[in-house]
Short mmCIF file of N, CA and C in Angstrom, two decimals:
data_model
loop_
_atom_site.label_atom_id
_atom_site.label_comp_id
_atom_site.label_asym_id
_atom_site.label_seq_id
_atom_site.Cartn_x
_atom_site.Cartn_y
_atom_site.Cartn_z
N MET A 226 0.82 -1.20 0.00
CA MET A 226 0.00 0.00 0.00
C MET A 226 0.86 1.26 0.00
N GLY A 227 2.01 1.16 0.66
CA GLY A 227 2.91 2.31 0.71
C GLY A 227 3.50 2.65 -0.64
N LEU A 228 3.75 1.62 -1.46
CA LEU A 228 4.30 1.86 -2.79
C LEU A 228 3.30 2.59 -3.68
N ILE A 229 2.03 2.21 -3.60
CA ILE A 229 0.99 2.87 -4.39
C ILE A 229 0.88 4.34 -4.00
N ARG A 230 0.94 4.61 -2.72
CA ARG A 230 0.85 5.99 -2.24
C ARG A 230 2.06 6.80 -2.71
N LYS A 231 3.25 6.20 -2.66
CA LYS A 231 4.46 6.90 -3.10
C LYS A 231 4.41 7.20 -4.60
N VAL A 232 3.98 6.24 -5.41
CA VAL A 232 3.86 6.45 -6.85
C VAL A 232 2.83 7.54 -7.15
N PHE A 233 1.72 7.52 -6.43
CA PHE A 233 0.69 8.55 -6.60
C PHE A 233 1.25 9.94 -6.32
N TRP A 234 1.98 10.11 -5.23
CA TRP A 234 2.50 11.42 -4.87
C TRP A 234 3.59 11.89 -5.83
N VAL A 235 4.40 10.96 -6.32
CA VAL A 235 5.43 11.33 -7.30
C VAL A 235 4.76 11.79 -8.60
N ALA A 236 3.75 11.05 -9.04
CA ALA A 236 3.04 11.42 -10.27
C ALA A 236 2.33 12.77 -10.10
N LEU A 237 1.71 12.97 -8.97
CA LEU A 237 1.03 14.24 -8.71
C LEU A 237 2.02 15.41 -8.67
N THR A 238 3.18 15.18 -8.09
CA THR A 238 4.21 16.22 -8.05
C THR A 238 4.69 16.56 -9.45
N LEU A 239 4.88 15.55 -10.30
CA LEU A 239 5.31 15.81 -11.67
C LEU A 239 4.26 16.58 -12.46
N VAL A 240 3.00 16.25 -12.27
CA VAL A 240 1.92 16.96 -12.97
C VAL A 240 1.87 18.43 -12.53
N PHE A 241 1.94 18.67 -11.24
CA PHE A 241 1.89 20.05 -10.77
C PHE A 241 3.15 20.83 -11.13
N ALA A 242 4.30 20.17 -11.17
CA ALA A 242 5.53 20.85 -11.60
C ALA A 242 5.43 21.24 -13.07
N PHE A 243 4.87 20.36 -13.90
CA PHE A 243 4.67 20.69 -15.31
C PHE A 243 3.71 21.87 -15.45
N ALA A 244 2.60 21.84 -14.71
CA ALA A 244 1.62 22.92 -14.79
C ALA A 244 2.23 24.25 -14.34
N PHE A 245 3.02 24.22 -13.27
CA PHE A 245 3.66 25.44 -12.79
C PHE A 245 4.68 25.95 -13.80
N ASN A 246 5.41 25.03 -14.40
CA ASN A 246 6.41 25.41 -15.39
C ASN A 246 5.77 26.13 -16.58
N VAL A 247 4.66 25.60 -17.07
CA VAL A 247 3.95 26.23 -18.19
C VAL A 247 3.42 27.60 -17.77
N LEU A 248 2.86 27.68 -16.59
CA LEU A 248 2.33 28.95 -16.09
C LEU A 248 3.44 29.98 -15.90
N PHE A 249 4.59 29.55 -15.40
CA PHE A 249 5.70 30.48 -15.16
C PHE A 249 6.32 30.96 -16.46
N GLN A 250 6.43 30.07 -17.47
CA GLN A 250 7.07 30.45 -18.72
C GLN A 250 6.18 31.31 -19.60
N TYR A 251 4.89 30.96 -19.71
CA TYR A 251 4.02 31.60 -20.68
C TYR A 251 2.99 32.54 -20.07
N GLY A 252 2.69 32.40 -18.81
CA GLY A 252 1.68 33.22 -18.18
C GLY A 252 0.30 32.61 -18.34
N PRO A 253 -0.72 33.24 -17.77
CA PRO A 253 -2.06 32.64 -17.79
C PRO A 253 -2.80 32.80 -19.12
N ASP A 254 -2.30 33.64 -20.01
CA ASP A 254 -2.98 33.84 -21.29
C ASP A 254 -2.79 32.62 -22.18
N ASN A 255 -3.91 32.08 -22.68
CA ASN A 255 -3.90 30.94 -23.60
C ASN A 255 -3.15 29.75 -23.00
N TYR A 256 -3.50 29.40 -21.77
CA TYR A 256 -2.77 28.38 -21.00
C TYR A 256 -2.87 27.00 -21.64
N VAL A 257 -4.05 26.62 -22.12
CA VAL A 257 -4.25 25.27 -22.65
C VAL A 257 -3.41 25.04 -23.91
N ALA A 258 -3.39 26.01 -24.79
CA ALA A 258 -2.59 25.87 -26.01
C ALA A 258 -1.10 25.82 -25.68
N ASN A 259 -0.68 26.62 -24.72
CA ASN A 259 0.73 26.60 -24.33
C ASN A 259 1.10 25.29 -23.65
N ALA A 260 0.20 24.73 -22.86
CA ALA A 260 0.47 23.45 -22.21
C ALA A 260 0.56 22.33 -23.26
N LYS A 261 -0.29 22.40 -24.29
CA LYS A 261 -0.22 21.39 -25.35
C LYS A 261 1.10 21.48 -26.10
N SER A 262 1.54 22.68 -26.43
CA SER A 262 2.80 22.83 -27.15
C SER A 262 3.98 22.40 -26.28
N GLU A 263 3.93 22.69 -25.00
CA GLU A 263 5.01 22.28 -24.10
C GLU A 263 5.03 20.76 -23.93
N PHE A 264 3.86 20.14 -23.90
CA PHE A 264 3.78 18.69 -23.79
C PHE A 264 4.33 18.02 -25.06
N GLU A 265 4.05 18.60 -26.22
CA GLU A 265 4.61 18.08 -27.46
C GLU A 265 6.13 18.20 -27.46
N SER A 266 6.65 19.30 -26.95
CA SER A 266 8.09 19.47 -26.84
C SER A 266 8.69 18.42 -25.90
N LEU A 267 8.00 18.14 -24.83
CA LEU A 267 8.46 17.13 -23.88
C LEU A 267 8.45 15.74 -24.49
N LYS A 268 7.42 15.45 -25.31
CA LYS A 268 7.35 14.15 -25.97
C LYS A 268 8.49 13.98 -26.97
N THR A 269 8.80 15.02 -27.73
CA THR A 269 9.89 14.92 -28.70
C THR A 269 11.24 14.81 -27.99
N LEU A 270 11.35 15.38 -26.81
CA LEU A 270 12.58 15.27 -26.04
C LEU A 270 12.78 13.85 -25.53
N MET A 271 11.71 13.16 -25.20
CA MET A 271 11.79 11.82 -24.62
C MET A 271 11.84 10.70 -25.65
N THR A 272 11.56 10.97 -26.92
CA THR A 272 11.62 9.92 -27.92
C THR A 272 13.09 9.66 -28.30
N PRO A 273 13.43 8.41 -28.56
CA PRO A 273 14.82 8.12 -28.92
C PRO A 273 15.17 8.68 -30.29
N MET A 274 16.40 9.13 -30.43
CA MET A 274 16.87 9.70 -31.68
C MET A 274 17.27 8.58 -32.63
N LYS A 275 16.92 8.71 -33.89
CA LYS A 275 17.29 7.73 -34.89
C LYS A 275 18.71 8.02 -35.35
N LYS A 276 19.53 6.97 -35.36
CA LYS A 276 20.90 7.13 -35.80
C LYS A 276 21.01 6.83 -37.28
N LYS A 277 21.77 7.64 -37.97
CA LYS A 277 22.03 7.41 -39.38
C LYS A 277 23.30 6.59 -39.50
N LYS A 278 23.27 5.59 -40.37
CA LYS A 278 24.46 4.78 -40.59
C LYS A 278 25.44 5.57 -41.44
N ASP A 279 26.65 5.54 -41.02
CA ASP A 279 27.72 6.23 -41.73
C ASP A 279 28.54 5.19 -42.48
N THR A 280 29.16 5.58 -43.57
CA THR A 280 29.96 4.64 -44.34
C THR A 280 31.21 4.22 -43.58
N SER A 281 31.65 5.03 -42.65
CA SER A 281 32.83 4.68 -41.86
C SER A 281 32.47 3.83 -40.65
N ASP A 282 31.21 3.49 -40.50
CA ASP A 282 30.77 2.69 -39.36
C ASP A 282 31.29 1.26 -39.51
N ALA A 283 31.97 0.75 -38.49
CA ALA A 283 32.57 -0.59 -38.55
C ALA A 283 31.52 -1.68 -38.42
N ILE A 284 30.43 -1.42 -37.73
CA ILE A 284 29.40 -2.42 -37.53
C ILE A 284 28.42 -2.37 -38.70
N LYS A 285 28.24 -3.49 -39.34
CA LYS A 285 27.35 -3.52 -40.51
C LYS A 285 26.06 -4.21 -40.17
#
């Protein structure tokens, strides 16, 4: 039961930190659109980068 409570509080802290970050950076004007754009930026930051194969790459 303690693990569920800890995960809940960590998730809640992350959500409120994200909301505060958007509010602090952009202000209250057009908050929903700014939160969506910031969430898209966060998603692109967390996706793995695709590596391009180089001709000098030893592993084929």
